[in-house]
PDB file of C-alpha atoms in Angstrom:
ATOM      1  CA  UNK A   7      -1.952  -3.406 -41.059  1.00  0.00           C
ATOM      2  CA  UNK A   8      -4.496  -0.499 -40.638  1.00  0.00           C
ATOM      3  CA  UNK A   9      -7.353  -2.340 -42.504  1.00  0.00           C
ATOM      4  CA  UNK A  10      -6.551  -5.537 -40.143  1.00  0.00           C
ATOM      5  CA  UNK A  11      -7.261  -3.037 -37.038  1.00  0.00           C
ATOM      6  CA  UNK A  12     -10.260  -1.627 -38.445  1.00  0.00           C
ATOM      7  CA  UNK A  13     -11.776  -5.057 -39.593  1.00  0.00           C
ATOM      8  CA  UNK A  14     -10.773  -5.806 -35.681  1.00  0.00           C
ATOM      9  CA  UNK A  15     -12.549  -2.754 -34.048  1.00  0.00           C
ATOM     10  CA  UNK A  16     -15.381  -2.546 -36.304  1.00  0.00           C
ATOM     11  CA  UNK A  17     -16.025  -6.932 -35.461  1.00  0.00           C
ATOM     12  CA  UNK A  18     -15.834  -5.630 -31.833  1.00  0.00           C
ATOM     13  CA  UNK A  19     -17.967  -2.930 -32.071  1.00  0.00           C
ATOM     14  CA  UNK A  20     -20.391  -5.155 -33.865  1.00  0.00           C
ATOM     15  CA  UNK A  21     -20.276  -7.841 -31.138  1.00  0.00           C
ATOM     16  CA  UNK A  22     -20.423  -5.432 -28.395  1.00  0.00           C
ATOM     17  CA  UNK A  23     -24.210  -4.181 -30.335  1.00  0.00           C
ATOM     18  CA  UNK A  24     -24.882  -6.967 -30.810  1.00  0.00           C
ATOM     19  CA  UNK A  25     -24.874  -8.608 -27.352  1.00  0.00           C
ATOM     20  CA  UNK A  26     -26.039  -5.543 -26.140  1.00  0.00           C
ATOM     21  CA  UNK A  27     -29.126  -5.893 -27.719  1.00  0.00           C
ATOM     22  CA  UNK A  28     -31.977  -6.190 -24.535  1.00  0.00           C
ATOM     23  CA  UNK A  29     -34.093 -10.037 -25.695  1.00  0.00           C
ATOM     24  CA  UNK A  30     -31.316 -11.022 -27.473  1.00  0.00           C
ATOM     25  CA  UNK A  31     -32.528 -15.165 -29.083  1.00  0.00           C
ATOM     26  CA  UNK A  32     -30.263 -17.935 -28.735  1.00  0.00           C
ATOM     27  CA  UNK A  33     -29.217 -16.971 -32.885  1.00  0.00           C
ATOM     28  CA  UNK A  34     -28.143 -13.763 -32.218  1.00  0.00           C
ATOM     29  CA  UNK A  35     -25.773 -14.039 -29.374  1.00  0.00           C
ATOM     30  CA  UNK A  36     -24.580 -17.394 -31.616  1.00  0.00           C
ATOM     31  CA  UNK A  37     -23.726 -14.620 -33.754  1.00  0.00           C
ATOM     32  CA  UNK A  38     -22.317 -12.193 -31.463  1.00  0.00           C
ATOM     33  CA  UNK A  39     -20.474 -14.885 -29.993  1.00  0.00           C
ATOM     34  CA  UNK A  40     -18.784 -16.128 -33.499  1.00  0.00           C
ATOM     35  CA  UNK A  41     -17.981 -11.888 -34.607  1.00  0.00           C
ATOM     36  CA  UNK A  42     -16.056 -12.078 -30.974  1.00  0.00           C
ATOM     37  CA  UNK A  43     -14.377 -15.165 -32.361  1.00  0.00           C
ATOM     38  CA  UNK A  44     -13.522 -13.876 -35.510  1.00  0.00           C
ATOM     39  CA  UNK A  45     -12.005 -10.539 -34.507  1.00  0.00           C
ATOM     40  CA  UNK A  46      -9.753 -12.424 -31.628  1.00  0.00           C
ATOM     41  CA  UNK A  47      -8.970 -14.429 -35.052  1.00  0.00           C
ATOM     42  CA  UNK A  48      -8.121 -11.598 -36.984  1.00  0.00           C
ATOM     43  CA  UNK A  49      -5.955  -9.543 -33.694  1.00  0.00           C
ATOM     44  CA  UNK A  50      -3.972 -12.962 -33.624  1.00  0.00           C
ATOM     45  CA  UNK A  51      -3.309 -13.519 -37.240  1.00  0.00           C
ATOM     46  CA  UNK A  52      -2.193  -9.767 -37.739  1.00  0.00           C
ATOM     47  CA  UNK A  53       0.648 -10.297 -34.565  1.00  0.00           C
ATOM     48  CA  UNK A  54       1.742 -13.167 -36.086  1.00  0.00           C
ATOM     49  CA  UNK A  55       2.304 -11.730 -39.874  1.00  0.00           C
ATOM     50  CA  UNK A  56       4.022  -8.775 -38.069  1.00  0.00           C
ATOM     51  CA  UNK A  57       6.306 -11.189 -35.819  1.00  0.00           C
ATOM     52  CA  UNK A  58       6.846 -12.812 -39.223  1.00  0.00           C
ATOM     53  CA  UNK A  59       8.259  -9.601 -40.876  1.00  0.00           C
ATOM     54  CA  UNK A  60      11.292  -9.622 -38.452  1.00  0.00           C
ATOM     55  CA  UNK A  61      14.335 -10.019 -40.115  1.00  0.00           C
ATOM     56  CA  UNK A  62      16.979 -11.994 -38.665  1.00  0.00           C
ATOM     57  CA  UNK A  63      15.193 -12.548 -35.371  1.00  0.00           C
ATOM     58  CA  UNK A  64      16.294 -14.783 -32.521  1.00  0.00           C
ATOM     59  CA  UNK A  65      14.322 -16.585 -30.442  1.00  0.00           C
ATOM     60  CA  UNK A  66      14.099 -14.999 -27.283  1.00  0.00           C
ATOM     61  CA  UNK A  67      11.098 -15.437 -25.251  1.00  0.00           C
ATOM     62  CA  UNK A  68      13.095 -16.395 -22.447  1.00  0.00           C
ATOM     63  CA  UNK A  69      14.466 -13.246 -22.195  1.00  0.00           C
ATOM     64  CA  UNK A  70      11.220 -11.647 -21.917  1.00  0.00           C
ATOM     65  CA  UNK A  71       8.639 -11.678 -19.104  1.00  0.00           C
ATOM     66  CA  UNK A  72       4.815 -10.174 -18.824  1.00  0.00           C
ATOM     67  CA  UNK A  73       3.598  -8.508 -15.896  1.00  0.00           C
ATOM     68  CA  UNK A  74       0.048  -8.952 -14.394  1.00  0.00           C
ATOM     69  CA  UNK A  75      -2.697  -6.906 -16.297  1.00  0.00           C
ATOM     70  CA  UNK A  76      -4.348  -3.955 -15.431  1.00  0.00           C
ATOM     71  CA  UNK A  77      -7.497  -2.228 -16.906  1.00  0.00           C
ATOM     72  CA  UNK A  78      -6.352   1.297 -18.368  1.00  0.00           C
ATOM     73  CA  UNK A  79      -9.431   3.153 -19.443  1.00  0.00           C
ATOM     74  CA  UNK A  80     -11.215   1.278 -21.795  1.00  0.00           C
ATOM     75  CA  UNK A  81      -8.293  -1.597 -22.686  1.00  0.00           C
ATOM     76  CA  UNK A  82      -5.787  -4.092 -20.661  1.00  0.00           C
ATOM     77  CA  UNK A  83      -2.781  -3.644 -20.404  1.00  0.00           C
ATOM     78  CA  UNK A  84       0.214  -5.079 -19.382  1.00  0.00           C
ATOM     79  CA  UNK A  85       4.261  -4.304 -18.506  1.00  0.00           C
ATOM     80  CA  UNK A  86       6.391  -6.373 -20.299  1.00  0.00           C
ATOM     81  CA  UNK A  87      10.008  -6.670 -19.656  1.00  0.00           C
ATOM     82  CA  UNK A  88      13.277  -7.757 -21.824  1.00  0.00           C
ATOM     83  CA  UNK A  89      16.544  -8.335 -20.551  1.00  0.00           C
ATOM     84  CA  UNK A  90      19.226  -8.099 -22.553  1.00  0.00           C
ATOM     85  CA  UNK A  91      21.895 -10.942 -22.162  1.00  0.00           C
ATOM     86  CA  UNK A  92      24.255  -9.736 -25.373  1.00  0.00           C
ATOM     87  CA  UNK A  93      27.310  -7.481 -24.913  1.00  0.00           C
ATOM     88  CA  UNK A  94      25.267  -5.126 -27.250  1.00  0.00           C
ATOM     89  CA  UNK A  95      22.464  -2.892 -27.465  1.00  0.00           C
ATOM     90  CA  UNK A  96      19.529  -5.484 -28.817  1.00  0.00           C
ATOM     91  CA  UNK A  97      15.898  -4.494 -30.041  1.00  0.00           C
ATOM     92  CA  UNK A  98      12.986  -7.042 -29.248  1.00  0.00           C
ATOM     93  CA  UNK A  99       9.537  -7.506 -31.095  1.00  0.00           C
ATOM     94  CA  UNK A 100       7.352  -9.355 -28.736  1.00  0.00           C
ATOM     95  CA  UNK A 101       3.987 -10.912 -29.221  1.00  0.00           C
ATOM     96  CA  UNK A 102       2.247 -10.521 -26.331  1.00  0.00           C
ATOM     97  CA  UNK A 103      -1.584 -13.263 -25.985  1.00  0.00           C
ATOM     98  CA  UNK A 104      -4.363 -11.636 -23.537  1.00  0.00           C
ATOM     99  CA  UNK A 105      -6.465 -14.736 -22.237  1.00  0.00           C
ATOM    100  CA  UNK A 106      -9.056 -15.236 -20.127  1.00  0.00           C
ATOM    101  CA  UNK A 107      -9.171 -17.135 -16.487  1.00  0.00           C
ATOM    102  CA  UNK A 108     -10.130 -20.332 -18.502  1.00  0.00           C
ATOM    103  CA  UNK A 109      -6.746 -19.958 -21.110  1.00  0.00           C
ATOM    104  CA  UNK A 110      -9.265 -18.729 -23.745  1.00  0.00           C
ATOM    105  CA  UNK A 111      -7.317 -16.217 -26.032  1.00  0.00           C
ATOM    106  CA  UNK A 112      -9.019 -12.570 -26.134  1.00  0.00           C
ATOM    107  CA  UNK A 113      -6.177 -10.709 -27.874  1.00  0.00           C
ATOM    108  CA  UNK A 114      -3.390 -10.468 -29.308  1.00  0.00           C
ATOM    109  CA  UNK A 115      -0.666  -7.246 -30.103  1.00  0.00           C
ATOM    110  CA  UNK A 116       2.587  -6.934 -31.111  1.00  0.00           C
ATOM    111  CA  UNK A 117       5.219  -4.615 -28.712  1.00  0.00           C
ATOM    112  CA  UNK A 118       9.059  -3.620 -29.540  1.00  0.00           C
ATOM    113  CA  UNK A 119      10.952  -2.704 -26.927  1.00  0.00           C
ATOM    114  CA  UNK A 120      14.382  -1.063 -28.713  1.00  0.00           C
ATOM    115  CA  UNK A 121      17.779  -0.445 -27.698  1.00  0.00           C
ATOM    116  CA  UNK A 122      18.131  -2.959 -24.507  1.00  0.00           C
ATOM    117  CA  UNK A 123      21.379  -1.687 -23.349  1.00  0.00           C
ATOM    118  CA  UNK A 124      23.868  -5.290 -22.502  1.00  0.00           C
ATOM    119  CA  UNK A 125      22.954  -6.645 -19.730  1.00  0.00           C
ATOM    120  CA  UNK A 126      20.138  -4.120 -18.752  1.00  0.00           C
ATOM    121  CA  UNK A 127      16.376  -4.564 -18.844  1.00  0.00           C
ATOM    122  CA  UNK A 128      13.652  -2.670 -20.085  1.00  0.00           C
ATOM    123  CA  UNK A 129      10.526  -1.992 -20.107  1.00  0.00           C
ATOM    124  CA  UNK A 130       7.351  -1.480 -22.223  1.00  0.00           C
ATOM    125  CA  UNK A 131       3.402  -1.617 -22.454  1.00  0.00           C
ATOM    126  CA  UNK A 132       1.139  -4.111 -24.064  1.00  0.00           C
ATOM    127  CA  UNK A 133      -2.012  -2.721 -24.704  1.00  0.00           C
ATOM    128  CA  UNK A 134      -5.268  -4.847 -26.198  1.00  0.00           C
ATOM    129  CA  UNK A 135      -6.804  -3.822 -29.202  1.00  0.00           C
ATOM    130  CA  UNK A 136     -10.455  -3.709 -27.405  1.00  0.00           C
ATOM    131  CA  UNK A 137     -12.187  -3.414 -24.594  1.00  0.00           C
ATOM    132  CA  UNK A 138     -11.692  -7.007 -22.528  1.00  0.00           C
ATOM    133  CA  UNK A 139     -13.670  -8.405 -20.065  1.00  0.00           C
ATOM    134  CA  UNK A 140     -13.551  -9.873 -16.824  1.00  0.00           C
ATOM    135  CA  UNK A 141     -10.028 -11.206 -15.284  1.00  0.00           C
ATOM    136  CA  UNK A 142      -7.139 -11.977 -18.094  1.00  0.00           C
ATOM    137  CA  UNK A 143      -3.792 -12.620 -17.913  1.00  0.00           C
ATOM    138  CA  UNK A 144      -0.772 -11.511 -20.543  1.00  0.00           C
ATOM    139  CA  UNK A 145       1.500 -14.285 -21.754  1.00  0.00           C
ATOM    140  CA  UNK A 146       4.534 -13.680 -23.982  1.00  0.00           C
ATOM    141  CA  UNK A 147       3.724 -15.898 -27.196  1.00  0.00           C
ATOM    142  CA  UNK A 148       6.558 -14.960 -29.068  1.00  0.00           C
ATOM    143  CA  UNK A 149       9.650 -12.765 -28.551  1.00  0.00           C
ATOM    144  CA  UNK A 150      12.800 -12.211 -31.216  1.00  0.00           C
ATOM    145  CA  UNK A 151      15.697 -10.815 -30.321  1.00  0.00           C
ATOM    146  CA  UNK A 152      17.516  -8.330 -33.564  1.00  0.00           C
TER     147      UNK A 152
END
């Protein structure tokens, strides 16, 4: 999982040079345009191969709910909520898209939010892997209940 970060934040870090780059030509912000791509890729297919190592998961994304986003230093962030409907404590792995005003997806992480007391809700933060820009929006893509 550490190598999928890195390949993440170092595609980031090259789009963010690259883009940066004063005269950039139509090829190179192509190109900073398709590392962007790639890494939102990469953030998306590493949440889903962790939601897939949940054993014995339920399906509970209704049981799960994202607050609005908020810029936290240099990431977004976002509080997500799971209430627990079970007459016993329940853990939740939650896969939590960041997307843009236009439904584009910028991120994607992974959150558990352990021992839900029954019937109690609680609470925990999404954070993005990288610096986002302009006005997103969190959206539970997955949640299992275990």
């Amino acid at each position: 999982m550490i190598r999928g970060r890195a390949l993440v934040s170092t595609a980031a870090l090259l789009a963010l040079a690259v883009s940066g780059t004063t005269g950039c030509t139509e090829e190179s912000q192509q190109a900073a345009e398709d590392i962007v791509s790639s890494a939102t890729a990469a953030a998306a297919s590493a949440a889903q191969e962790k939601m897939n190592q949940v054993k014995d998961g339920v399906n509970a994304t209704g049981e799960v709910k994202a607050g609005p986003t908020k810029v936290d230093g240099d990431r977004t962030t976002a509080e997500i909520t799971a209430t627990n409907p079970l007459d016993k404590n329940a853990d939740y792995t939650i896969m939590v898209n960041f997307r843009d005003d236009a439904g584009n997806l910028l991120d994607a992480v992974v959150l558990n939010i352990d021992a839900v007391e029954p019937g109690k809700s609680k609470t925990g933060t999404a954070r993005s892997n990288r610096t986002l820009s302009g006005e997103t929006t969190a959206e539970i893509q997955q949640a299992l209940r275990h």
